[in-house]
Backbone as ProteinMPNN parsed JSONL, in Angstrom:
{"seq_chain_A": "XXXXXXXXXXXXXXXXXXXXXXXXXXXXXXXXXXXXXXXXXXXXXXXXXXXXXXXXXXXXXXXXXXXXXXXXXXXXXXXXXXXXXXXXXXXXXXXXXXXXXXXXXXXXXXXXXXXXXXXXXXXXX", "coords_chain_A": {"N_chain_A": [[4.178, 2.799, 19.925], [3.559, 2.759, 16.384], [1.963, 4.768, 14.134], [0.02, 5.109, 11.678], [-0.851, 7.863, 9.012], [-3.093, 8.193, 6.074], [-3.853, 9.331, 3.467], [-5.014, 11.311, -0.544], [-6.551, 10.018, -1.582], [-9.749, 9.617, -3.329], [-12.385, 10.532, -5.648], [-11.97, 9.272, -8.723], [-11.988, 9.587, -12.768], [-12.472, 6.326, -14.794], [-9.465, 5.057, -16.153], [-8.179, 7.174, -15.172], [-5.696, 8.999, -12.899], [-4.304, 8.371, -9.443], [-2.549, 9.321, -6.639], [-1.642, 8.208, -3.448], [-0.575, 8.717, 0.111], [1.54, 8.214, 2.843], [2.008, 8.692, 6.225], [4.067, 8.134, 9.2], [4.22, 7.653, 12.661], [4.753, 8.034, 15.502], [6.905, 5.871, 16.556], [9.936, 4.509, 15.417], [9.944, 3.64, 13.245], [12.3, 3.428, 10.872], [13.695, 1.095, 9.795], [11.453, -1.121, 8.273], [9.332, -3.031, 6.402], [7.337, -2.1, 3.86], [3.955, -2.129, 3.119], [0.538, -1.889, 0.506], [-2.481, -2.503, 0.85], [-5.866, -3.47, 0.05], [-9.568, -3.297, 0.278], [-12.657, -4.159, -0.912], [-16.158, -3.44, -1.076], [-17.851, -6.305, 0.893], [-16.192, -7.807, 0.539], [-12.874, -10.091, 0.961], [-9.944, -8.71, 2.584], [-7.227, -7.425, 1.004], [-3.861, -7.777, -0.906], [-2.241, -5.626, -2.123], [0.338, -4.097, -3.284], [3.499, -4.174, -2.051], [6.678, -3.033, 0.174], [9.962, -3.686, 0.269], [12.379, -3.002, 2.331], [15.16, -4.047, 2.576], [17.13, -3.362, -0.025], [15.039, -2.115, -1.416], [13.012, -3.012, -2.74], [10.512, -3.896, -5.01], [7.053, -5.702, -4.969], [4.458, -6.534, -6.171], [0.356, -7.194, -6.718], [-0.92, -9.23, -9.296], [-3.225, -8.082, -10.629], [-2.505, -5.194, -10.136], [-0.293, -4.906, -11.188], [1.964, -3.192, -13.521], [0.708, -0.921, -13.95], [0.607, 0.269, -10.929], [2.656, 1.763, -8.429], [4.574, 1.422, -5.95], [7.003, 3.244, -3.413], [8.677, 4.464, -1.379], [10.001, 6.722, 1.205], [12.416, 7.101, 2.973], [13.899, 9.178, 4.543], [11.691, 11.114, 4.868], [9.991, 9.294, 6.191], [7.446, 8.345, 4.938], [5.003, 6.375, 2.888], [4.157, 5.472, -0.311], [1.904, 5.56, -2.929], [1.54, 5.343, -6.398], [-1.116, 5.248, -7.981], [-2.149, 4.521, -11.649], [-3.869, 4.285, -14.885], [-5.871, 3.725, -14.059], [-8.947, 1.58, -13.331], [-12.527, 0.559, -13.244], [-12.9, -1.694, -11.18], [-10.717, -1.196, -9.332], [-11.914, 0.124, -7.37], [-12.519, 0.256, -3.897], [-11.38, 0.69, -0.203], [-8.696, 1.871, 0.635], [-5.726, 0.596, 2.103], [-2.586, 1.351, 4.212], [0.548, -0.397, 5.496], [2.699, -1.523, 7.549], [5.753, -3.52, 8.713], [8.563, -5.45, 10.617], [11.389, -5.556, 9.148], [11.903, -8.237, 7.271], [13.497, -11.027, 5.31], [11.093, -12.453, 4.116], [8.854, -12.296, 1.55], [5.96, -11.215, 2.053], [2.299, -11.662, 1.441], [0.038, -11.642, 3.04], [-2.197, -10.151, 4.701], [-2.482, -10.376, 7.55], [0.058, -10.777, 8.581], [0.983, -8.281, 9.071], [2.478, -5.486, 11.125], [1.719, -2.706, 11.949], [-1.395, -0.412, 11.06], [-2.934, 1.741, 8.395], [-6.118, 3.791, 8.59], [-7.135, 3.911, 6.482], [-8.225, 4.394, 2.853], [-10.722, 6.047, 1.062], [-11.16, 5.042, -2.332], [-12.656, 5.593, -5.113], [-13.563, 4.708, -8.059], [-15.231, 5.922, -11.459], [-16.967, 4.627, -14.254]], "CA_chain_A": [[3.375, 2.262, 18.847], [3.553, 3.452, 14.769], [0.573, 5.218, 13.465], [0.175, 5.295, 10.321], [-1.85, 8.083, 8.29], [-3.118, 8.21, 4.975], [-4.31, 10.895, 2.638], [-5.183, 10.744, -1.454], [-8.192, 8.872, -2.127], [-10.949, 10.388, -3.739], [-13.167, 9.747, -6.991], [-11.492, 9.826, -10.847], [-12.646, 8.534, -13.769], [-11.555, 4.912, -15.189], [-8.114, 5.965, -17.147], [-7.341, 8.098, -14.676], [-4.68, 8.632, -11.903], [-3.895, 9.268, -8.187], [-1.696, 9.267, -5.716], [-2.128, 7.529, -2.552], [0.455, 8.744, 0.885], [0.787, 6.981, 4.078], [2.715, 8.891, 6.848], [4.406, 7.662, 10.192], [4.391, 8.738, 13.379], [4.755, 7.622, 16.966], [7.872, 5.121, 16.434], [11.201, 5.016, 14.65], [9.707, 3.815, 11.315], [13.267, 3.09, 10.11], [13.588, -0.071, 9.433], [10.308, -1.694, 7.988], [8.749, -3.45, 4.976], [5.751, -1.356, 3.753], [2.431, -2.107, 2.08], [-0.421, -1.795, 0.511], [-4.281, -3.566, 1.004], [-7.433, -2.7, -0.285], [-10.838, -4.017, 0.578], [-13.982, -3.518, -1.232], [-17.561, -3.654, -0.032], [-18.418, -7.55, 1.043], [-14.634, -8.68, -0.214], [-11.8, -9.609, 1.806], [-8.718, -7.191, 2.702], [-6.294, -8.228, -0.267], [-2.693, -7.867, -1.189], [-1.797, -4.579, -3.835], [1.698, -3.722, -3.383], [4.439, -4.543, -0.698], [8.356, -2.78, -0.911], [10.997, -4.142, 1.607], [13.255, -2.521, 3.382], [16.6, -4.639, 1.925], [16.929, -2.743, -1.353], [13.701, -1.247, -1.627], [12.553, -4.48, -3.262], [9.171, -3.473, -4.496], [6.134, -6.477, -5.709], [2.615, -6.179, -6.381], [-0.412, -8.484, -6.898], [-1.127, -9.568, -10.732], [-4.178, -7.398, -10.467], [-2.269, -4.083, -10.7], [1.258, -4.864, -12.039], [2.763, -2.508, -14.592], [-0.372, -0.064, -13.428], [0.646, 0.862, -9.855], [3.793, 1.647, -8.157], [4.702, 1.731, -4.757], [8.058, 3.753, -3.55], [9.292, 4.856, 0.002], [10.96, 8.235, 1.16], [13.192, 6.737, 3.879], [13.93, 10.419, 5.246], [10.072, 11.759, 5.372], [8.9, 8.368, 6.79], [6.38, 7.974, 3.888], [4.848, 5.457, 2.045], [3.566, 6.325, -1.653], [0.893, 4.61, -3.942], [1.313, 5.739, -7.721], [-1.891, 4.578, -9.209], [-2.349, 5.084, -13.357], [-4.799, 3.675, -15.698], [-7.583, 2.842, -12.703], [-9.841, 0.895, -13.912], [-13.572, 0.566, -11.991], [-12.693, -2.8, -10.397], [-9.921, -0.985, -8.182], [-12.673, 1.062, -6.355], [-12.139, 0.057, -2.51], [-10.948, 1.053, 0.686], [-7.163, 1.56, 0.705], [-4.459, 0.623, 3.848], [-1.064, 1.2, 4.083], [0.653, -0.935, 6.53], [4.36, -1.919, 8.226], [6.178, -4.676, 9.722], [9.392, -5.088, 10.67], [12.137, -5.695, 7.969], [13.024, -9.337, 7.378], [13.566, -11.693, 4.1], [10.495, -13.122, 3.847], [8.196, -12.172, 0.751], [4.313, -12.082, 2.291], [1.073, -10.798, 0.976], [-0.895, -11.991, 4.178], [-2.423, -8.633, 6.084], [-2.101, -11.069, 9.346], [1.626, -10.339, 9.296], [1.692, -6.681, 9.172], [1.439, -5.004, 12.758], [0.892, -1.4, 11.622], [-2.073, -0.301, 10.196], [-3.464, 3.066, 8.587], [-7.231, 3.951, 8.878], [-8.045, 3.421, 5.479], [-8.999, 5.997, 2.662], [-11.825, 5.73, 0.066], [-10.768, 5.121, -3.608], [-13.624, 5.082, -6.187], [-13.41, 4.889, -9.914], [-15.861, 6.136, -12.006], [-16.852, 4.283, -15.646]], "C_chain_A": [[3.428, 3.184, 17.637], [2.417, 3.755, 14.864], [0.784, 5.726, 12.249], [-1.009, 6.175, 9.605], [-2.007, 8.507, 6.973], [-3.903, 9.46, 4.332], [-3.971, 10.35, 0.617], [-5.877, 10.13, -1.784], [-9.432, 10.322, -2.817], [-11.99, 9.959, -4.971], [-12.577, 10.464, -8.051], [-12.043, 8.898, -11.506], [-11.675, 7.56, -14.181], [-10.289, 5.613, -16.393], [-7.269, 6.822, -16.275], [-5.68, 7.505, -13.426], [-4.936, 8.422, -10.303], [-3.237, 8.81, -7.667], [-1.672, 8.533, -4.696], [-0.759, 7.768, -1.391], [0.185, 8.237, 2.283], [2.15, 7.638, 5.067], [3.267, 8.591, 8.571], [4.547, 8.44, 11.028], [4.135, 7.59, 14.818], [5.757, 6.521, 16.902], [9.3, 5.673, 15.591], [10.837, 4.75, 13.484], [10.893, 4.133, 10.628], [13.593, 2.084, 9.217], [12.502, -0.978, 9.339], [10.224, -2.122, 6.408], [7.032, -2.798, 4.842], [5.066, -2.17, 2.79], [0.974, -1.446, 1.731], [-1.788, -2.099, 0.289], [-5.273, -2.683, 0.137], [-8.701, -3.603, -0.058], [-12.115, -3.655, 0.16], [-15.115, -4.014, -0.441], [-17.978, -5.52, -0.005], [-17.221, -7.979, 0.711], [-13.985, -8.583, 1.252], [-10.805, -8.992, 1.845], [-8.156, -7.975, 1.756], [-4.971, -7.337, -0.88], [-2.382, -6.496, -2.104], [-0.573, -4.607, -4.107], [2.585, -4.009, -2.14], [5.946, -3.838, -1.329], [9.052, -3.714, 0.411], [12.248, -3.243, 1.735], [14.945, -2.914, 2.551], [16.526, -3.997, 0.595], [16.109, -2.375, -2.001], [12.919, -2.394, -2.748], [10.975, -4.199, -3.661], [7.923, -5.016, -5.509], [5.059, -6.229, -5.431], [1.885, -7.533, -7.21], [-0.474, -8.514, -8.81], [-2.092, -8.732, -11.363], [-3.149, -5.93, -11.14], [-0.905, -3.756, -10.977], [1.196, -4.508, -13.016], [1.476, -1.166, -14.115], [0.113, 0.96, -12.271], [2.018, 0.814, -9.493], [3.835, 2.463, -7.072], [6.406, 2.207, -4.168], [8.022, 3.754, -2.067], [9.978, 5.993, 0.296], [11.628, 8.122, 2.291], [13.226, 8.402, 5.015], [12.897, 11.218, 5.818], [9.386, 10.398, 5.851], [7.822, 7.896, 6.423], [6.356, 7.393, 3.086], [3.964, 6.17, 0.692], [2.844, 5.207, -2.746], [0.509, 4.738, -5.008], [-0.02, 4.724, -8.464], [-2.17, 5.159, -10.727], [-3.159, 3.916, -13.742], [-6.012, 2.836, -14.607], [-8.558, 2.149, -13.93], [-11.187, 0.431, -12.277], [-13.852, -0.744, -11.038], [-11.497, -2.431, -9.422], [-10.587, 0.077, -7.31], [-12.522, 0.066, -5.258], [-11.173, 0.631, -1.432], [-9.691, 0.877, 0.612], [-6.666, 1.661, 2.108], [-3.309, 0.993, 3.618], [-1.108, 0.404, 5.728], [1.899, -1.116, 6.603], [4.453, -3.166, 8.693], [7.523, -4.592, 9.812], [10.186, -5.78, 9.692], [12.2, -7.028, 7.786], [12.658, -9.605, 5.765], [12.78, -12.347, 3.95], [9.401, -11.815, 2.471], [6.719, -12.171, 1.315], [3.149, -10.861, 1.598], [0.076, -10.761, 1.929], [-1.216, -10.938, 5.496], [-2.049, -9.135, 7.564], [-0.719, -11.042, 9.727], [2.109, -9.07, 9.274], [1.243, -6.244, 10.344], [0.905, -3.401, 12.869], [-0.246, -1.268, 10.97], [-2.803, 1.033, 9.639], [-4.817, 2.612, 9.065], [-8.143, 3.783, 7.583], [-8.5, 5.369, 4.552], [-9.567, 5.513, 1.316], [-11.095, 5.87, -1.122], [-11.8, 4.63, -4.418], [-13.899, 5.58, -7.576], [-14.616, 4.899, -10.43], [-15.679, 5.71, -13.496], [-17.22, 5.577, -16.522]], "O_chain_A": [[3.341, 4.391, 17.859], [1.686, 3.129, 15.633], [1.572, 6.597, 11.881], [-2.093, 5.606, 9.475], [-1.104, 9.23, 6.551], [-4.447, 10.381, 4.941], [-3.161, 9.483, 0.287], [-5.48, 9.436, -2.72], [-9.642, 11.522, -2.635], [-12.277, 8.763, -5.002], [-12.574, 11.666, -8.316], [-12.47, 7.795, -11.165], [-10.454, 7.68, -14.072], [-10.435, 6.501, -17.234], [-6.094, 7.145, -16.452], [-5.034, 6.475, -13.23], [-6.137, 8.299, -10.061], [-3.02, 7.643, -7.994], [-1.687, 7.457, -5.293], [0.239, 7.133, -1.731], [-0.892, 7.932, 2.794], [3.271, 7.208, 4.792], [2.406, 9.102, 9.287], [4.867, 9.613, 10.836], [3.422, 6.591, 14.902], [5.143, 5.716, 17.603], [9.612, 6.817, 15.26], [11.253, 5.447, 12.559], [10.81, 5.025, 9.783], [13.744, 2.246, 8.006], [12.43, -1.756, 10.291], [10.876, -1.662, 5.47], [6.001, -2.991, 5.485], [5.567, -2.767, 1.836], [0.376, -0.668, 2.475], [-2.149, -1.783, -0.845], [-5.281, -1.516, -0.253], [-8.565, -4.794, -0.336], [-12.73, -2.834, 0.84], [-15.096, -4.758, 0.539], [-18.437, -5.949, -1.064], [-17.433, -9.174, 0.5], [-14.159, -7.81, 2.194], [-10.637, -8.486, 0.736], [-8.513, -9.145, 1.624], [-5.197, -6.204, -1.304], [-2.338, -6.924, -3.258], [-0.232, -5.126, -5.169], [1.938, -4.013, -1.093], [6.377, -3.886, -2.481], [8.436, -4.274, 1.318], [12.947, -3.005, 0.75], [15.68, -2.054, 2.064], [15.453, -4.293, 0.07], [16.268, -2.241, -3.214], [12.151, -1.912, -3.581], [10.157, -4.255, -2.743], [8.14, -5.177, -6.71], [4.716, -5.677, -4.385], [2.368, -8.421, -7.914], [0.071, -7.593, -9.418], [-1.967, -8.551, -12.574], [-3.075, -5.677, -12.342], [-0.422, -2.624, -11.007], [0.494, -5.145, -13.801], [2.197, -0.174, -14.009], [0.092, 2.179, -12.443], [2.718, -0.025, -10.061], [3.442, 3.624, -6.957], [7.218, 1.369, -4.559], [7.251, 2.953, -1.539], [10.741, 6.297, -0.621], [11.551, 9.177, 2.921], [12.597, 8.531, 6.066], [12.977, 11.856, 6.868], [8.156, 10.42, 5.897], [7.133, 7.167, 7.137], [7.283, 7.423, 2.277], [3.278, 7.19, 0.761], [3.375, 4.194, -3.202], [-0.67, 4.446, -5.21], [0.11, 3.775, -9.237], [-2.413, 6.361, -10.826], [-3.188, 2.835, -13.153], [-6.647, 1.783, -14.558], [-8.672, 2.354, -15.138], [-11.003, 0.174, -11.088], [-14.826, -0.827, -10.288], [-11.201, -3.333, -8.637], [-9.916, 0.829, -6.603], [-12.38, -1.09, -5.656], [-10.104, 1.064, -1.862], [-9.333, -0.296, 0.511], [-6.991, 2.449, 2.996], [-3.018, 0.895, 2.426], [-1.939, 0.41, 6.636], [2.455, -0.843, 5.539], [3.495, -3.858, 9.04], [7.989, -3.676, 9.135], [9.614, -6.79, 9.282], [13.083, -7.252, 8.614], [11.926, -8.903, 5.066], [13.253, -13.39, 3.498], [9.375, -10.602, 2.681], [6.128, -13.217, 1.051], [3.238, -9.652, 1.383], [-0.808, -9.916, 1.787], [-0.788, -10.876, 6.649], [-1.499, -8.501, 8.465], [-0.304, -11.223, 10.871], [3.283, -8.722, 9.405], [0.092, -6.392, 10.755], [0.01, -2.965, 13.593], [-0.315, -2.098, 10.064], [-3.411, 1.574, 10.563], [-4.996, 1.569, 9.695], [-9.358, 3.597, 7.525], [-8.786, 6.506, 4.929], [-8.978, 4.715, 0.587], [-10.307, 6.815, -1.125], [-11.963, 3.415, -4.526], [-14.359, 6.645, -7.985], [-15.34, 3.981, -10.044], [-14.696, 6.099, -14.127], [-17.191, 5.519, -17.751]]}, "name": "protein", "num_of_chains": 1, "seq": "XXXXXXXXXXXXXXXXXXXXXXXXXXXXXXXXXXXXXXXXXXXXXXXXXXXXXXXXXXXXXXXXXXXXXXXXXXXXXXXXXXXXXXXXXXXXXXXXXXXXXXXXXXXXXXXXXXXXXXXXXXXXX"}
């Protein structure tokens, strides 16, 4: 079984940055399509960023396109979550998550079978 853990969360002010890393462990974590969720308080889990595996293919929700940017380090087994210009509506719980590689496009957490543990992200106005 993958385990996935995360690190990078913390509190910045609106404008600001951070980072967000998501590292593998207990599998081969070669071949996968990564993402990343977030869930605020009373909301459901929801879509941020996804890359794929086939040419590092990377899309993100409408929400934080041209903002955020999600990468991969094939060799260190890590997933990466460039956030810039936060704004205090992206405060919530962040995931990273896996599945295994194929050609489908999804945003739907019910098809990823990895999952991290989640790490606090809260923006200050």
């Amino acid at each position: 079984q993958v385990q996935l853990v995360e690190s990078g969360g913390g509190l910045v002010q609106a404008g600001g940055s951070l980072r967000l890393s998501c590292a593998a462990s207990g599998g081969t974590f070669s071949s996968y399509d990564g993402g990343w969720f977030r869930q605020a308080p009373g909301k459901e889990r929801e879509f941020v960023a996804g890359i794929k595996w086939i040419g590092e293919r990377p899309y993100y929700a409408d929400s934080v396109k041209g903002r955020f940017t999600i990468s991969r380090d094939n060799a260190k087994n890590t997933l990466h979550l460039q956030m810039n210009s936060l704004k205090v509506e992206d405060t919530a719980v962040y995931y990273c998550a896996s599945r295994a590689a194929s050609w489908i496009t999804t945003r739907n957490p019910a098809e990823y079978s990895y999952w991290g543990q989640g790490t606090q992200v809260t923006v200050s106005s």
